[in-house]
Coordinates of C-alpha atoms and ligand atoms in Angstrom, one line a residue:
X1 CA 56.6 -14.3 -0.3
X2 CA 55.5 -11.3 -2.3
X3 CA 52.7 -12.8 -3.8
X4 CA 50.7 -14.1 -0.6
X5 CA 50.8 -10.6 0.4
X6 CA 49.5 -9.3 -2.6
X7 CA 46.8 -12.0 -1.8
X8 CA 45.9 -11.2 1.7
X9 CA 46.5 -7.3 0.4
X10 CA 43.2 -8.3 -2.5
X11 CA 41.4 -9.6 0.0
X12 CA 41.7 -7.3 2.9
X13 CA 40.6 -5.2 -0.2
X14 CA 38.0 -6.4 -1.2
X15 CA 36.3 -6.8 2.4
X16 CA 36.8 -2.5 2.7
X17 CA 34.8 -2.7 -0.1
X18 CA 32.3 -5.1 1.5
X19 CA 32.0 -3.1 4.1
X20 CA 32.0 0.3 2.6
X21 CA 28.6 -0.7 0.2
X22 CA 27.9 -2.3 3.7
X23 CA 28.1 1.1 5.2
X24 CA 26.3 3.2 2.5
X25 CA 23.2 0.9 2.7
X26 CA 22.5 0.7 6.4
X27 CA 22.9 3.7 6.5
X28 CA 20.6 5.2 4.1
X29 CA 17.8 2.5 4.8
X30 CA 18.1 3.9 8.5
X31 CA 18.0 7.9 7.0
X32 CA 15.0 6.6 4.5
X33 CA 13.2 7.2 7.0
X34 CA 11.5 3.7 7.3
X35 CA 10.6 2.2 10.7
X36 CA 14.5 0.7 12.0
X37 CA 15.4 -2.2 13.6
X38 CA 17.5 -4.5 12.5
X39 CA 14.6 -6.8 10.4
X40 CA 14.1 -3.6 8.4
X41 CA 15.4 -4.0 5.0
X42 CA 14.7 -2.3 1.9
X43 CA 13.4 -6.2 0.2
X44 CA 10.6 -8.2 0.8
X45 CA 11.2 -11.9 1.0
X46 CA 14.4 -10.0 2.2
X47 CA 17.5 -12.0 4.9
X48 CA 17.9 -10.9 8.1
X49 CA 20.5 -7.7 7.7
X50 CA 23.5 -8.9 10.2
X51 CA 23.4 -7.2 14.0
X52 CA 25.2 -4.9 14.6
X53 CA 28.6 -6.4 16.1
X54 CA 29.1 -8.6 12.5
X55 CA 30.0 -5.4 10.4
X56 CA 33.3 -5.0 11.9
X57 CA 34.1 -8.7 12.5
X58 CA 34.5 -11.0 9.6
X59 CA 34.2 -15.4 10.4
X60 CA 36.6 -16.6 7.5
X61 CA 34.6 -17.9 4.8
X62 CA 32.2 -15.0 5.8
X63 CA 32.7 -12.6 3.3
X64 CA 31.2 -14.6 0.4
X65 CA 28.0 -14.3 2.3
X66 CA 28.3 -10.9 3.2
X67 CA 29.5 -9.8 -0.1
X68 CA 26.0 -11.4 -1.8
X69 CA 23.7 -9.9 1.0
X70 CA 24.8 -6.9 -0.1
X71 CA 24.5 -7.4 -3.4
X72 CA 21.1 -8.0 -3.2
X73 CA 20.3 -5.4 -1.3
X74 CA 22.5 -3.1 -3.6
X75 CA 20.1 -4.6 -6.3
X76 CA 17.1 -4.2 -4.8
X77 CA 18.0 -0.6 -4.6
X78 CA 19.0 0.1 -7.4
X79 CA 15.9 -1.7 -9.0
X80 CA 13.5 1.2 -7.2
X81 CA 16.0 3.6 -7.9
X82 CA 15.4 2.7 -12.0
X83 CA 11.9 1.9 -11.6
X84 CA 11.3 5.0 -9.9
X85 CA 13.3 7.3 -12.9
X86 CA 11.6 5.5 -15.4
X87 CA 7.8 6.1 -13.9
X88 CA 8.9 9.5 -12.9
X89 CA 9.0 9.9 -9.3
X90 CA 11.9 12.5 -8.1
X91 CA 12.5 10.1 -4.9
X92 CA 12.1 5.5 -4.9
X93 CA 9.3 5.2 -2.5
X94 CA 9.9 3.4 0.5
X95 CA 10.5 0.4 1.4
X96 CA 7.7 -0.7 4.5
X97 CA 8.8 -2.3 7.4
X98 CA 7.7 -6.5 7.8
X99 CA 3.4 -6.8 8.1
X100 CA 2.8 -6.5 11.8
X101 CA 3.0 -10.3 13.8
X102 CA -0.5 -9.4 15.2
X103 CA -3.3 -7.1 14.3
X104 CA -4.0 -3.5 15.9
X105 CA -7.3 -4.4 17.2
X106 CA -9.2 -1.6 15.7
X107 CA -12.1 0.3 16.9
X108 CA -14.8 2.8 15.3
X109 CA -13.1 6.3 15.0
X110 CA -15.1 8.9 17.5
X111 CA -17.6 11.0 16.8
X112 CA -18.8 8.1 14.1
X113 CA -20.9 6.4 14.9
X114 CA -21.4 2.0 14.6
X115 CA -22.9 0.6 17.4
X116 CA -21.8 -2.9 20.0
X117 CA -21.6 -5.7 17.8
X118 CA -21.5 -3.4 14.2
X119 CA -18.6 -3.5 12.3
X120 CA -16.3 -0.3 13.1
X121 CA -16.0 2.1 10.7
X122 CA -12.4 3.9 11.0
X123 CA -10.0 6.2 8.7
X124 CA -6.7 5.5 10.3
X125 CA -5.7 2.1 11.5
X126 CA -3.7 2.4 14.6
X127 CA -0.2 1.7 14.1
X128 CA 3.3 3.2 15.4
X129 CA 6.0 3.0 12.4
X130 CA 5.3 6.1 9.6
X131 CA 3.4 3.6 7.1
X132 CA 0.5 4.6 5.6
X133 CA -2.2 2.8 3.4
X134 CA -3.8 3.5 -0.4
X135 CA -7.3 2.7 -1.5
X136 CA -8.6 2.8 -4.7
X137 CA -12.4 3.3 -5.6
X138 CA -15.3 2.8 -7.9
X139 CA -13.7 0.6 -11.0
X140 CA -13.9 3.9 -13.8
X141 CA -11.1 4.1 -15.5
X142 CA -8.6 0.0 -16.5
X143 CA -5.9 1.8 -17.0
X144 CA -3.2 -0.7 -18.4
X145 CA 0.0 1.8 -17.3
X146 CA -1.4 1.4 -13.6
X147 CA -0.6 -2.2 -13.4
X148 CA 2.0 -1.7 -14.5
X149 CA 3.8 0.7 -12.9
X150 CA 2.1 0.0 -9.5
X151 CA 4.2 -3.3 -9.7
X152 CA 7.3 -2.2 -10.9
X153 CA 7.7 0.5 -8.0
X154 CA 6.1 -2.3 -5.4
X155 CA 3.8 -0.2 -4.3
X156 CA 0.6 -2.1 -2.5
X157 CA -2.7 -1.2 -2.8
X158 CA -6.5 -2.0 -2.4
X159 CA -9.3 -1.7 -4.4
X160 CA -13.0 -1.1 -3.8
X161 CA -15.5 -1.9 -6.2
X162 CA -18.4 -0.8 -7.3
X163 CA -20.2 -3.0 -9.9
X164 CA -21.9 -0.9 -12.1
X165 CA -18.8 0.5 -13.2
X166 CA -16.4 -3.4 -12.5
X167 CA -18.6 -4.9 -15.7
X168 CA -17.7 -3.3 -17.9
X169 CA -14.4 -5.8 -17.5
X170 CA -14.5 -8.1 -14.9
X171 CA -11.1 -9.0 -17.2
X172 CA -9.5 -6.2 -15.6
X173 CA -9.0 -6.2 -12.1
X174 CA -8.6 -10.6 -12.7
X175 CA -5.4 -9.2 -14.2
X176 CA -5.3 -6.3 -10.6
X177 CA -6.0 -9.4 -8.3
X178 CA -3.3 -11.7 -10.1
X179 CA -0.9 -9.0 -9.1
X180 CA -1.6 -8.9 -5.6
X181 CA -4.0 -6.4 -4.8
X182 CA -7.4 -7.1 -2.8
X183 CA -10.9 -6.5 -4.3
X184 CA -13.3 -5.3 -1.8
X185 CA -16.8 -3.7 -1.6
X186 CA -18.1 -0.8 -2.5
X187 CA -21.6 -1.5 -3.5
X188 CA -23.2 -2.5 -6.6
X189 CA -24.7 0.4 -7.8
X190 CA -23.1 3.6 -6.0
X191 CA -26.1 4.5 -4.4
X192 CA -26.2 7.2 -1.0
X193 CA -26.9 4.6 1.5
X194 CA -29.0 6.6 3.9
X195 CA -31.4 7.4 1.3
X196 CA -32.1 3.9 1.3
X197 CA -34.6 1.0 3.3
X198 CA -32.6 -1.8 5.4
X199 CA -33.6 -4.2 2.8
X200 CA -32.6 -2.0 -0.3
X201 CA -28.9 -1.3 1.5
X202 CA -28.7 -5.0 1.7
X203 CA -29.4 -6.2 -1.8
X204 CA -26.0 -3.2 -2.7
X205 CA -23.5 -5.4 0.1
X206 CA -24.6 -8.2 -0.3
X207 CA -24.7 -8.4 -3.9
X208 CA -21.6 -7.3 -4.2
X209 CA -20.3 -9.5 -2.3
X210 CA -21.9 -12.2 -4.3
X211 CA -20.3 -10.7 -7.5
X212 CA -16.7 -10.3 -5.6
X213 CA -16.9 -14.2 -4.2
X214 CA -18.2 -15.1 -7.8
X215 CA -16.1 -13.1 -10.6
X216 CA -12.8 -13.7 -8.0
X217 CA -13.1 -16.4 -6.0
X218 CA -12.8 -14.4 -2.2
X219 CA -15.9 -12.5 -0.5
X220 CA -14.6 -9.9 0.6
X221 CA -14.3 -8.7 4.6
X222 CA -13.5 -5.2 3.8
X223 CA -16.7 -2.9 2.6
X224 CA -17.0 1.1 2.2
X225 CA -20.0 2.6 1.9
X226 CA -20.3 6.0 -1.3
X227 CA -19.6 9.0 -1.1
X228 CA -18.0 7.5 3.0
X229 CA -21.7 8.3 3.9
X230 CA -23.2 4.7 5.9
X231 CA -26.2 4.8 8.6
X232 CA -26.9 2.4 11.9
X233 CA -28.6 -0.1 9.2
X234 CA -25.7 -0.2 6.4
X235 CA -23.3 -1.0 9.2
X236 CA -26.1 -3.7 10.6
X237 CA -26.8 -4.5 6.7
X238 CA -23.0 -5.0 5.8
X239 CA -22.3 -7.3 9.3
X240 CA -25.3 -9.9 7.5
X241 CA -23.6 -10.5 4.3
X242 CA -20.5 -11.3 6.7
X243 CA -18.3 -7.8 6.0
X244 CA -15.7 -6.9 9.1
X245 CA -14.6 -3.6 8.7
X246 CA -15.0 -0.3 7.3
X247 CA -12.5 1.7 6.4
X248 CA -13.0 5.1 5.2
X249 CA -10.2 7.8 4.7
X250 CA -7.9 10.6 6.2
X251 CA -6.2 11.6 3.0
X252 CA -7.6 12.2 -0.2
X253 CA -5.0 12.0 -3.7
X254 CA -5.7 13.6 -6.6
X255 CA -3.8 14.3 -10.1
X256 CA -2.9 18.1 -8.9
X257 CA -3.2 18.2 -4.6
X258 CA -3.8 16.8 -2.3
X259 CA -7.5 17.1 0.2
X260 CA -6.8 16.2 4.1
X261 CA -9.6 15.0 7.1
X262 CA -7.8 16.2 9.7
X263 CA -6.6 20.0 10.4
X264 CA -3.2 19.9 10.7
X265 CA -3.3 19.3 6.7
X266 CA -0.6 16.4 7.3
X267 CA -0.2 12.6 7.9
X268 CA -0.5 10.4 10.6
X269 CA 1.0 7.0 11.1
X270 CA -1.9 4.7 9.8
X271 CA -3.6 6.5 7.6
X272 CA -6.1 5.4 4.9
X273 CA -5.2 7.3 2.2
X274 CA -8.6 8.3 -0.7
X275 CA -8.1 8.1 -4.3
X276 CA -10.3 7.3 -7.4
X277 CA -10.1 5.1 -10.4
X278 CA -10.0 7.8 -12.5
X279 CA -9.1 9.7 -15.6
X280 CA -8.0 12.2 -18.1
X281 CA -12.5 12.9 -18.1
X282 CA -12.6 12.9 -14.4
X283 CA -9.6 14.8 -13.4
X284 CA -6.8 17.6 -14.5
X285 CA -4.3 14.6 -14.9
X286 CA -3.9 9.9 -15.9
X287 CA -3.7 7.1 -13.3
X288 CA 0.0 7.5 -13.6
X289 CA -0.1 11.7 -12.3
X290 CA -2.1 10.8 -9.6
X291 CA 0.5 8.5 -8.2
X292 CA 3.0 10.5 -8.4
X293 CA 1.2 13.2 -6.9
X294 CA 0.7 11.7 -4.2
X295 CA 4.6 9.2 -3.7
X296 CA 5.6 12.5 -3.9
X297 CA 3.6 13.4 -0.7
X298 CA 3.5 10.2 0.9
X299 CA 7.8 9.9 0.3
X300 CA 8.9 13.6 1.3
X301 CA 7.2 13.0 5.0
X302 CA 9.0 10.1 5.6
X303 CA 6.1 7.8 5.0
X304 CA 5.9 4.4 3.2
X305 CA 3.1 2.5 1.9
X306 CA 1.9 -0.7 3.2
X307 CA -0.7 -3.5 2.2
X308 CA -3.9 -2.5 4.1
X309 CA -4.6 -5.8 4.4
X310 CA -1.5 -7.0 6.5
X311 CA -3.4 -4.7 9.5
X312 CA -6.3 -5.7 9.1
Ligands
ZN1 ZN1 -17.3 5.8 -4.5

């Protein structure tokens, strides 16, 4: 009798512990500023969270599943916290919600010139969730630390490449692509596009499409003109090269500061952040310094970095 009571007591204790762990994890997930909802858990390839109400009552034998789930959540949080510590981030990056089932319809930003049938030009993706997008341009700096850092922290980003810099080391960007980063078009030679004829612009854009397709096996759908400067010929040329969208940016990240396009000098849901593959020769810091700076801002403002290609 004594033994049975002890066993029952132990079982109750372990259920209580699981409940406590779950409560803490759920509270921290909700309080972390990532968009709510039952499917919102911090892990990619995740299991859905138990529905409300299921957290109170337990089916016989359910302890095992629940304990396993709590353990996976706990481990994911612990991994993220450890990676953040290793890379010098004060707070772990917030987890992005699952990709949207339907991609939002993109239109050209008000005041930006485009035309019917031309790829839209925009600085923000129309979303409601607190997500932003990180994009890196050119390709001058090829820092292996960046690849490791982004993988370990689980931060998605997109690369807009210019061949005159990338050709020094195609392999670096192949490794990047192997880690799940999409490679997009930023022209062959990074020229000021409005200063070129239609034919010259087309060569700059289609030429880079060919390079990326030949080197990396995939023809880009996204194009960003150097300096963000373009004219009607740029968009016509881009379209003829197979480009579907022209994402510009709402904010720019440096190792020591953020620069803002909007008057409120703030982030907004869906904002595209620009930064560059640069090193100490070009700016006051390394690529990891720059990532620390931008993530400090993004996380403090309650945003998660999501994958641009999931939305475009
Ligand atoms: Zn550029």
